[in-house]
Coordinates of C-alpha atoms (C1' of nucleotides) in Angstrom, one line a residue:
Chain A
X28 CA 0.2 -0.4 -0.1
X29 CA 1.0 3.4 -0.4
X30 CA -0.5 6.8 -0.2
X31 CA 1.1 9.7 -2.2
X32 CA 1.1 12.3 0.8
X33 CA -0.2 12.7 3.3
X34 CA -0.1 9.1 5.1
X35 CA -1.4 9.6 8.7
X36 CA -4.9 10.1 9.4
X37 CA -4.0 13.1 11.7
X38 CA -1.6 14.8 10.1
X39 CA -2.1 18.2 9.0
X40 CA -2.9 18.7 5.2
X41 CA -3.9 21.7 3.2
X42 CA -7.6 22.5 1.4
X43 CA -6.9 19.5 -0.8
X44 CA -6.7 16.1 0.5
X45 CA -4.5 14.4 -2.5
X46 CA -5.9 11.1 -2.2
X47 CA -9.3 10.6 -1.0
X48 CA -11.1 8.4 -3.4
X49 CA -8.1 5.8 -1.9
X50 CA -8.8 7.1 1.7
X51 CA -12.4 6.7 1.4
X52 CA -12.1 3.6 -0.1
X53 CA -10.4 2.2 2.7
X54 CA -12.5 3.7 5.0
X55 CA -15.3 1.6 3.6
X56 CA -13.4 -1.3 3.9
X57 CA -12.8 -0.5 8.0
X58 CA -16.5 0.3 8.7
X59 CA -18.1 -2.4 6.6
X60 CA -15.7 -4.7 8.8
X61 CA -16.7 -3.3 11.6
X62 CA -20.5 -2.8 11.5
X63 CA -21.5 -4.7 8.4
X64 CA -22.1 -3.0 4.6
X65 CA -25.7 -1.6 5.9
X66 CA -24.0 -0.2 9.1
X67 CA -21.7 1.6 6.8
X68 CA -22.7 5.6 6.3
X69 CA -21.1 7.8 3.3
X70 CA -21.1 10.4 6.2
X71 CA -18.9 8.5 8.5
X72 CA -16.1 7.3 5.7
X73 CA -16.0 11.5 5.0
X74 CA -15.3 11.7 8.1
X75 CA -13.2 9.4 9.0
X76 CA -10.7 10.4 6.1
X77 CA -11.1 14.1 7.5
X78 CA -13.0 15.9 5.2
X79 CA -16.7 17.4 4.7
X80 CA -19.6 15.2 4.4
X81 CA -19.8 16.7 0.4
X82 CA -16.6 15.8 -0.6
X83 CA -17.2 12.5 -1.6
X84 CA -19.5 13.1 -4.1
X85 CA -16.5 14.6 -5.9
X86 CA -15.2 10.6 -6.2
X87 CA -18.8 8.6 -6.3
X88 CA -22.1 9.1 -7.3
X89 CA -22.9 7.5 -4.2
X90 CA -22.8 5.4 -1.7
X91 CA -23.4 2.7 -3.7
X92 CA -21.0 3.4 -6.5
X93 CA -18.5 3.6 -3.2
X94 CA -19.4 -0.4 -2.2
X95 CA -19.3 -1.3 -5.7
X96 CA -15.4 0.1 -5.9
X97 CA -14.8 -1.8 -2.8
X98 CA -16.5 -5.2 -4.1
X99 CA -14.1 -4.5 -7.4
X100 CA -11.2 -4.4 -5.9
X101 CA -12.4 -7.6 -3.6
X102 CA -12.9 -9.5 -6.4
X103 CA -9.9 -8.6 -7.8
X104 CA -7.8 -9.7 -4.4
X105 CA -10.4 -12.6 -4.8
X106 CA -8.7 -13.5 -8.5
X107 CA -5.3 -12.8 -7.3
X108 CA -5.5 -15.1 -3.8
X109 CA -7.3 -17.9 -5.9
X110 CA -4.6 -18.0 -8.4
X111 CA -2.0 -18.2 -6.5
X112 CA -3.6 -20.6 -4.5
X113 CA -3.6 -23.0 -7.6
X114 CA -0.2 -21.8 -8.8
X115 CA -1.1 -23.2 -12.4
X116 CA -1.5 -26.7 -11.0
X117 CA 1.3 -27.5 -9.2
X118 CA 2.4 -30.0 -8.4
X119 CA -0.1 -31.8 -9.2
X120 CA -3.9 -31.0 -10.3
X121 CA -5.8 -32.8 -7.0
X122 CA -3.2 -30.4 -4.4
X123 CA -3.7 -27.2 -6.2
X124 CA -7.3 -28.1 -6.3
X125 CA -7.5 -29.0 -2.6
X126 CA -5.6 -25.3 -2.0
X127 CA -7.8 -23.8 -4.0
X128 CA -10.9 -24.6 -2.0
X129 CA -9.0 -23.7 0.9
X130 CA -7.7 -20.3 -0.6
X131 CA -11.6 -19.5 -1.2
X132 CA -12.7 -19.8 2.6
X133 CA -9.4 -18.1 3.8
X134 CA -10.8 -15.2 1.5
X135 CA -14.1 -15.1 2.9
X136 CA -12.6 -15.7 6.6
X137 CA -9.8 -13.1 6.3
X138 CA -11.3 -10.5 4.4
X139 CA -15.2 -10.3 5.6
X140 CA -15.5 -7.1 4.8
X141 CA -14.8 -7.5 0.9
X142 CA -16.5 -10.5 1.0
X143 CA -19.6 -8.8 1.9
X144 CA -19.3 -5.8 -0.6
X145 CA -19.1 -8.4 -3.2
X146 CA -21.8 -10.8 -2.2
X147 CA -23.9 -9.6 0.2
X148 CA -24.6 -5.7 -0.1
X149 CA -26.9 -6.4 -3.1
X150 CA -24.7 -4.7 -5.7
X151 CA -26.8 -5.3 -9.5
X152 CA -24.1 -6.4 -11.2
X153 CA -25.9 -5.7 -14.6
X154 CA -25.3 -1.7 -13.8
X155 CA -21.8 -2.4 -13.6
X156 CA -20.5 -4.2 -15.9
X157 CA -16.7 -3.6 -14.9
X158 CA -17.6 -5.1 -11.4
X159 CA -19.1 -8.0 -13.7
X160 CA -16.5 -8.7 -15.5
X161 CA -13.6 -8.5 -12.3
X162 CA -16.2 -11.0 -11.0
X163 CA -16.1 -13.9 -14.0
X164 CA -12.3 -13.2 -14.1
X165 CA -12.2 -14.8 -10.6
X166 CA -14.9 -17.4 -11.5
X167 CA -12.7 -17.9 -14.2
X168 CA -9.5 -19.5 -12.1
X169 CA -11.9 -21.8 -10.7
X170 CA -13.3 -22.7 -14.2
X171 CA -9.9 -23.3 -15.3
X172 CA -9.0 -25.3 -12.6
X173 CA -11.8 -27.6 -13.3
X174 CA -10.6 -28.1 -16.5
X175 CA -6.9 -29.0 -15.7
X176 CA -8.3 -31.4 -13.3
X177 CA -11.0 -32.8 -15.8
X178 CA -8.1 -33.2 -18.3
X179 CA -6.6 -36.0 -16.4
X180 CA -9.4 -38.1 -17.0
X181 CA -9.4 -40.3 -20.0
X182 CA -11.2 -38.7 -22.4
X183 CA -14.6 -40.1 -22.5
X184 CA -15.6 -40.2 -19.1
X185 CA -14.9 -36.0 -18.6
X186 CA -18.0 -34.8 -17.1
X187 CA -18.8 -30.7 -18.3
X188 CA -16.2 -28.5 -16.3
X189 CA -18.6 -25.5 -16.7
X190 CA -20.5 -27.5 -14.7
X191 CA -18.4 -28.7 -11.9
X192 CA -17.3 -25.2 -11.6
X193 CA -20.5 -23.9 -10.6
X194 CA -21.1 -26.9 -8.1
X195 CA -17.5 -26.1 -6.7
X196 CA -18.1 -22.7 -6.3
X197 CA -21.8 -22.8 -5.0
X198 CA -20.4 -25.4 -2.4
X199 CA -17.9 -23.3 -1.3
X200 CA -20.1 -19.8 -1.7
X201 CA -22.5 -21.9 0.7
X202 CA -19.7 -23.4 3.4
X203 CA -18.3 -19.5 3.7
X204 CA -21.6 -17.8 4.2
X205 CA -23.5 -20.3 6.2
X206 CA -20.2 -21.4 8.2
X207 CA -17.3 -19.4 7.5
X208 CA -17.1 -16.1 9.5
X209 CA -16.4 -16.0 12.9
X210 CA -18.1 -12.8 12.8
X211 CA -21.6 -12.2 14.5
X212 CA -24.0 -14.8 14.3
X213 CA -23.1 -17.9 12.8
X214 CA -23.8 -21.1 13.5
X215 CA -21.5 -24.0 15.2
X216 CA -20.3 -27.0 13.4
X217 CA -18.9 -30.5 14.6
X218 CA -16.0 -29.3 12.1
X219 CA -13.8 -26.8 10.6
X220 CA -15.4 -25.3 7.2
X221 CA -12.0 -26.3 5.6
X222 CA -12.8 -30.2 6.4
X223 CA -16.3 -30.1 5.9
X224 CA -15.5 -28.4 2.3
X225 CA -12.8 -30.8 1.8
X226 CA -14.7 -33.7 2.1
X227 CA -17.5 -32.0 0.2
X228 CA -15.4 -31.9 -3.1
X229 CA -14.0 -35.0 -2.5
X230 CA -17.4 -36.9 -1.8
X231 CA -18.2 -35.0 -5.3
X232 CA -14.9 -35.6 -7.5
X233 CA -15.6 -39.3 -6.5
X234 CA -18.8 -39.1 -7.7
X235 CA -17.4 -38.0 -10.7
X236 CA -15.0 -40.9 -11.3
X237 CA -12.1 -39.0 -10.1
X238 CA -9.2 -41.1 -8.4
X239 CA -9.2 -40.5 -5.1
X240 CA -7.8 -37.3 -3.2
X241 CA -4.8 -35.5 -3.3
X242 CA -1.6 -37.8 -3.2
X243 CA -0.2 -37.5 0.0
X244 CA -3.1 -37.1 2.1
X245 CA -1.5 -33.9 3.3
Chain B
X24 CA -54.5 -14.8 6.7
X25 CA -56.8 -13.0 8.8
X26 CA -57.3 -9.3 10.7
X27 CA -59.5 -8.9 13.3
X28 CA -60.2 -5.8 12.0
X29 CA -59.6 -3.1 9.6
X30 CA -58.6 -5.4 6.5
X31 CA -58.3 -2.4 3.8
X32 CA -55.5 -0.2 4.2
X33 CA -57.2 3.0 3.2
X34 CA -60.3 2.3 5.6
X35 CA -60.9 4.8 8.3
X36 CA -59.6 3.5 11.7
X37 CA -59.9 4.8 15.2
X38 CA -57.3 6.0 16.9
X39 CA -55.9 2.3 18.0
X40 CA -54.8 0.6 14.6
X41 CA -55.9 -2.7 16.2
X42 CA -53.4 -5.1 14.3
X43 CA -50.7 -3.1 13.9
X44 CA -47.7 -5.7 14.6
X45 CA -49.3 -7.9 12.1
X46 CA -49.6 -4.8 9.3
X47 CA -46.2 -4.0 10.3
X48 CA -44.7 -7.3 9.7
X49 CA -46.6 -7.5 6.3
X50 CA -45.3 -4.5 5.0
X51 CA -41.7 -5.2 6.3
X52 CA -42.4 -7.7 4.0
X53 CA -43.5 -6.1 1.2
X54 CA -40.8 -3.6 1.4
X55 CA -37.8 -6.0 1.8
X56 CA -39.2 -7.6 -1.3
X57 CA -39.5 -4.4 -3.1
X58 CA -36.3 -2.7 -2.0
X59 CA -33.9 -5.7 -0.1
X60 CA -33.2 -5.5 3.6
X61 CA -31.2 -2.2 3.4
X62 CA -34.0 -0.6 1.6
X63 CA -36.1 -1.1 4.6
X64 CA -36.8 1.5 6.5
X65 CA -39.1 1.9 9.9
X66 CA -40.9 4.9 9.3
X67 CA -42.2 3.9 5.7
X68 CA -43.4 0.9 7.2
X69 CA -44.9 3.0 10.0
X70 CA -46.5 5.0 6.8
X71 CA -47.6 1.8 4.7
X72 CA -49.6 0.9 7.6
X73 CA -51.0 4.3 8.4
X74 CA -49.3 5.3 11.7
X75 CA -46.8 7.6 13.2
X76 CA -43.6 7.1 13.1
X77 CA -43.5 6.4 16.8
X78 CA -45.7 4.1 17.0
X79 CA -44.1 0.6 15.5
X80 CA -41.9 1.0 18.8
X81 CA -45.0 -0.4 20.7
X82 CA -44.6 -3.2 19.1
X83 CA -40.8 -4.0 18.4
X84 CA -37.5 -2.2 20.2
X85 CA -35.8 -1.7 16.7
X86 CA -35.8 -2.2 13.3
X87 CA -33.8 -4.7 13.6
X88 CA -35.8 -7.1 16.0
X89 CA -38.9 -5.9 13.5
X90 CA -36.3 -8.0 10.7
X91 CA -35.9 -10.8 13.1
X92 CA -39.9 -11.5 13.4
X93 CA -40.0 -11.8 9.7
X94 CA -37.0 -14.1 9.4
X95 CA -38.7 -16.1 12.6
X96 CA -41.6 -16.4 10.2
X97 CA -39.7 -16.9 7.3
X98 CA -37.8 -20.1 9.0
X99 CA -41.1 -21.3 10.2
X100 CA -42.9 -21.1 6.3
X101 CA -39.1 -23.2 5.1
X102 CA -39.7 -25.7 7.8
X103 CA -43.4 -26.1 6.4
X104 CA -42.6 -26.1 2.8
X105 CA -39.4 -28.2 3.5
X106 CA -41.4 -30.8 5.3
X107 CA -44.3 -30.6 2.9
X108 CA -41.9 -31.6 0.0
X109 CA -40.1 -34.2 2.2
X110 CA -43.6 -35.8 2.8
X111 CA -41.8 -38.0 4.9
X112 CA -39.7 -39.4 2.3
X113 CA -42.7 -41.1 0.1
X114 CA -43.0 -42.5 -2.0
X115 CA -39.1 -43.6 -1.8
X116 CA -36.6 -41.5 -0.1
X117 CA -34.7 -40.5 -3.3
X118 CA -37.6 -38.9 -5.1
X119 CA -38.9 -37.4 -1.7
X120 CA -35.4 -35.7 -1.3
X121 CA -34.9 -34.6 -5.0
X122 CA -38.5 -32.7 -4.0
X123 CA -36.4 -31.3 -0.9
X124 CA -34.3 -29.3 -2.9
X125 CA -36.4 -28.4 -5.5
X126 CA -38.4 -26.9 -2.8
X127 CA -35.7 -25.2 -0.9
X128 CA -34.8 -23.4 -4.4
X129 CA -38.7 -22.9 -4.7
X130 CA -38.8 -21.2 -1.5
X131 CA -35.9 -18.9 -1.9
X132 CA -37.1 -17.8 -5.6
X133 CA -40.9 -17.0 -4.8
X134 CA -40.2 -15.5 -1.2
X135 CA -37.1 -13.5 -2.1
X136 CA -37.6 -11.2 1.0
X137 CA -38.4 -13.9 3.6
X138 CA -34.9 -15.4 2.6
X139 CA -33.0 -12.0 2.7
X140 CA -34.2 -11.7 6.2
X141 CA -33.4 -14.8 7.2
X142 CA -29.7 -15.2 5.5
X143 CA -28.5 -12.2 4.5
X144 CA -30.0 -9.3 6.4
X145 CA -27.0 -9.6 8.8
X146 CA -29.0 -10.8 12.0
X147 CA -26.6 -11.8 14.8
X148 CA -28.5 -15.6 15.4
X149 CA -27.1 -15.8 19.3
X150 CA -29.1 -12.8 20.2
X151 CA -32.4 -14.1 19.4
X152 CA -32.4 -17.8 20.9
X153 CA -36.1 -18.1 19.4
X154 CA -34.8 -17.5 15.8
X155 CA -31.8 -19.7 15.9
X156 CA -34.6 -22.4 17.2
X157 CA -36.6 -22.1 14.0
X158 CA -33.4 -22.4 12.0
X159 CA -32.7 -25.3 13.4
X160 CA -35.9 -26.7 13.3
X161 CA -35.4 -26.0 9.5
X162 CA -32.2 -27.7 9.4
X163 CA -33.2 -30.5 11.1
X164 CA -36.2 -31.6 8.1
X165 CA -33.1 -32.0 6.1
X166 CA -30.8 -34.1 8.1
X167 CA -33.6 -35.9 9.2
X168 CA -34.3 -36.6 5.3
X169 CA -30.8 -37.3 5.1
X170 CA -30.7 -39.7 7.8
X171 CA -33.6 -41.7 6.0
X172 CA -31.4 -42.1 2.8
X173 CA -28.3 -42.9 4.7
X174 CA -30.5 -45.7 6.3
X175 CA -31.0 -47.1 2.5
X176 CA -27.6 -48.1 2.4
X177 CA -26.1 -51.2 3.9
X178 CA -25.0 -50.6 7.4
X179 CA -21.4 -50.4 7.5
X180 CA -21.1 -48.1 4.6
X181 CA -22.8 -45.4 5.8
X182 CA -21.6 -41.8 5.8
X183 CA -22.1 -39.3 8.7
X184 CA -25.6 -38.0 8.0
X185 CA -24.7 -34.8 9.8
X186 CA -21.9 -33.9 7.2
X187 CA -24.2 -34.8 4.6
X188 CA -26.7 -33.0 5.6
X189 CA -24.4 -29.9 5.7
X190 CA -23.1 -30.5 2.4
X191 CA -26.2 -30.6 0.7
X192 CA -27.7 -27.6 3.0
X193 CA -24.6 -25.5 1.5
X194 CA -24.8 -26.3 -2.1
X195 CA -28.1 -25.6 -2.1
X196 CA -27.9 -22.2 -0.1
X197 CA -24.9 -21.7 -2.4
X198 CA -27.1 -22.2 -5.7
X199 CA -29.8 -20.1 -4.1
X200 CA -27.5 -17.0 -3.2
X201 CA -25.7 -16.7 -6.5
X202 CA -28.1 -17.7 -9.2
X203 CA -31.7 -18.6 -7.8
X204 CA -33.0 -15.1 -7.9
X205 CA -34.6 -13.6 -10.7
X206 CA -34.0 -10.5 -9.0
X207 CA -31.4 -7.7 -9.8
X208 CA -28.3 -8.5 -10.6
X209 CA -27.2 -12.3 -10.3
X210 CA -25.3 -14.4 -13.1
X211 CA -27.0 -16.2 -16.2
X212 CA -26.4 -20.1 -16.2
X213 CA -26.5 -22.4 -18.5
X214 CA -29.1 -24.4 -16.8
X215 CA -31.7 -23.7 -14.3
X216 CA -31.0 -23.8 -10.7
X217 CA -32.9 -27.0 -10.0
X218 CA -31.0 -28.7 -12.9
X219 CA -27.6 -27.5 -11.4
X220 CA -29.0 -28.4 -7.9
X221 CA -30.0 -31.8 -8.9
X222 CA -27.1 -32.6 -10.5
X223 CA -24.7 -31.6 -7.9
X224 CA -26.8 -33.9 -5.6
X225 CA -26.7 -37.0 -7.9
X226 CA -23.0 -36.8 -8.2
X227 CA -22.4 -36.1 -4.7
X228 CA -24.8 -39.4 -3.8
X229 CA -23.1 -41.0 -6.2
X230 CA -19.7 -40.2 -4.4
X231 CA -21.0 -41.7 -1.4
X232 CA -21.9 -45.3 -3.1
X233 CA -25.6 -44.1 -3.3
X234 CA -27.7 -46.0 -6.1
X235 CA -28.1 -43.8 -9.0
X236 CA -31.1 -41.0 -9.0
X237 CA -35.0 -41.4 -8.5
X238 CA -36.3 -44.1 -10.5
X239 CA -38.7 -43.1 -12.9
X240 CA -36.0 -39.9 -13.7
X241 CA -38.8 -37.3 -13.3
Chain C
dG7 C1' -70.2 5.0 35.4
dG8 C1' -65.2 5.4 36.3
dC9 C1' -60.6 3.2 36.3
dT10 C1' -56.0 1.5 33.8
dC11 C1' -53.1 0.3 30.8
dA12 C1' -51.8 -0.9 26.5
dT13 C1' -51.6 1.7 22.2
dG14 C1' -50.9 5.5 19.6
dT15 C1' -49.3 10.5 18.7
dA16 C1' -47.2 14.6 18.4
dA17 C1' -42.7 17.1 18.9
dA18 C1' -38.2 17.3 19.2
dG19 C1' -32.9 15.7 19.0
dA20 C1' -29.5 14.1 16.4
dC21 C1' -27.8 11.5 12.3
dC22 C1' -27.6 11.1 7.0
dA23 C1' -27.8 11.8 1.9
dT24 C1' -27.8 14.5 -1.5
dT25 C1' -27.8 19.4 -4.0
dC26 C1' -25.6 23.9 -4.6
dA27 C1' -23.0 27.8 -4.9
dC28 C1' -19.3 29.1 -3.8
dA29 C1' -13.8 28.5 -2.1
dT30 C1' -9.0 27.1 -3.5
dG31 C1' -4.7 25.8 -5.1
dA32 C1' -2.3 22.3 -8.4
dG33 C1' -0.7 22.4 -12.9
dC34 C1' -0.5 23.7 -17.1
dT35 C1' 0.5 27.7 -20.8
dG36 C1' 3.1 30.9 -22.2
Chain D
dC29 C1' 7.3 33.8 -13.3
dA30 C1' 2.0 35.5 -14.1
dG31 C1' -2.1 34.1 -15.2
dC32 C1' -5.7 30.9 -15.8
dT33 C1' -8.6 26.8 -15.5
dC34 C1' -10.7 22.9 -13.4
dA35 C1' -10.8 19.2 -10.5
dT36 C1' -11.3 19.2 -5.3
dG37 C1' -12.7 20.5 -1.3
dT38 C1' -16.4 23.2 1.8
dG39 C1' -20.3 25.0 3.8
dA40 C1' -25.1 25.5 4.0
dA41 C1' -29.3 23.8 3.2
dT42 C1' -33.7 20.4 2.0
dG43 C1' -35.8 16.7 3.3
dG44 C1' -35.5 12.1 5.2
dT45 C1' -35.0 8.8 9.2
dC46 C1' -34.4 7.0 14.2
dT47 C1' -35.2 7.2 18.2
dT48 C1' -37.1 9.6 22.6
dT49 C1' -40.3 12.0 25.6
dA50 C1' -44.6 13.7 27.4
dC51 C1' -49.2 13.2 26.1
dA52 C1' -54.0 11.6 24.4
dT53 C1' -57.3 8.2 23.2
dG54 C1' -60.3 4.6 24.2
dA55 C1' -60.8 -0.8 24.8
dG56 C1' -61.7 -3.8 28.5
dC57 C1' -62.6 -4.5 32.8
dC58 C1' -64.2 -3.2 37.9

DNA sequence: GGCTCATGTAAAGACCATTCACATGAGCTG
DNA sequence: CAGCTCATGTGAATGGTCTTTACATGAGCC
């Protein structure tokens, strides 16, 4: 992270902030993390950044556009995190795939503010095509991984990889949403979300005829 | 549904409304359906019911408590819908289980307001134990169905039914959340959510060694 | 008939979103 | 460097929401 100017929040500044857009995005992230996407207010973000309540309107049309931007960054970081975990399928597809699932849950847990903005803030995807594309790119990592995994199967018995990717995504998202965050009120579990997802994935893949589990079983 | 008095919303009434709590719950449901859980305001519900903005406080501590009550009703109806679909496993467990999954998605689609209040409004489950219990009862339907399904397997090769139920729940919830509502902005799919869920379930169950699909294949 | 208490009202203070006219000064242009 | 321009920030105003408090009403009960 870098601020071109005035990195301290209480350091005096001139009439112009110099990096307000960035400061607002960070403020939004903190506030969403602290009080949920609903508890986040435009005015408070402005206060946090040390500017008047009207200043943010120079950078974002309204509150929703700010959240959209947070979500956009979230998808970008999400994509990066997933891609890093997948690591092009090294050392082998199954091991990497397992890592990918864990990265999904890790993101939801360590970046709940981004995750909320991305999936729970009620942003209409159709409006912001950039946002949709960022989401698609994140999904593409999963899609690509699924394809590589399928490619290890003998031709002829290969299930449709798009459907597989959607299944894995839905399951991961479901687990993350229902059990994945330590925050406020989620349900207790007899196992960790990671174990739950790993088991689901193994069973699912076995159902598709994939040879079992990651080689060294961790 | 029944109103003890004054069923029309514009019919004149005396100083006392007579059924305000009920009217507020219905207003909340309509407003959440129309503008999402975030767009719902306490004042607007009061206006819709034809009372002053302060009146709702006689029935609900605050906005969140109203939403909690909506969520509570949602869970009750959800439980009823799932139980009806499961129908005690008739005519056979697989057929009924498939119906159960479809009922899950149907509820999310036809009652998006309830679904939002239940899963996306950010209500802390710990606070309202009644709410948690209602949610648990709804899950219990799925849990019970899973158990019956497992019981069709030869003893010895029976997977843990709690884990299975969690897997199915997570997948259903993931599909419903990501693709299941026609509302605002969700993603497009090459198949219906119902088909997606049915396929996921079949593959998953096959991975567990269950004999294939519902007998007459629909 | 008269009491009491749940239920509803009015008014007020505090906060938020949004807009508009206006102020500032960073960066370009000559 | 002088001057201009325009992106960026301010202040003030409008209108909405949340929530509390003192007060009004009338339904149910004796």
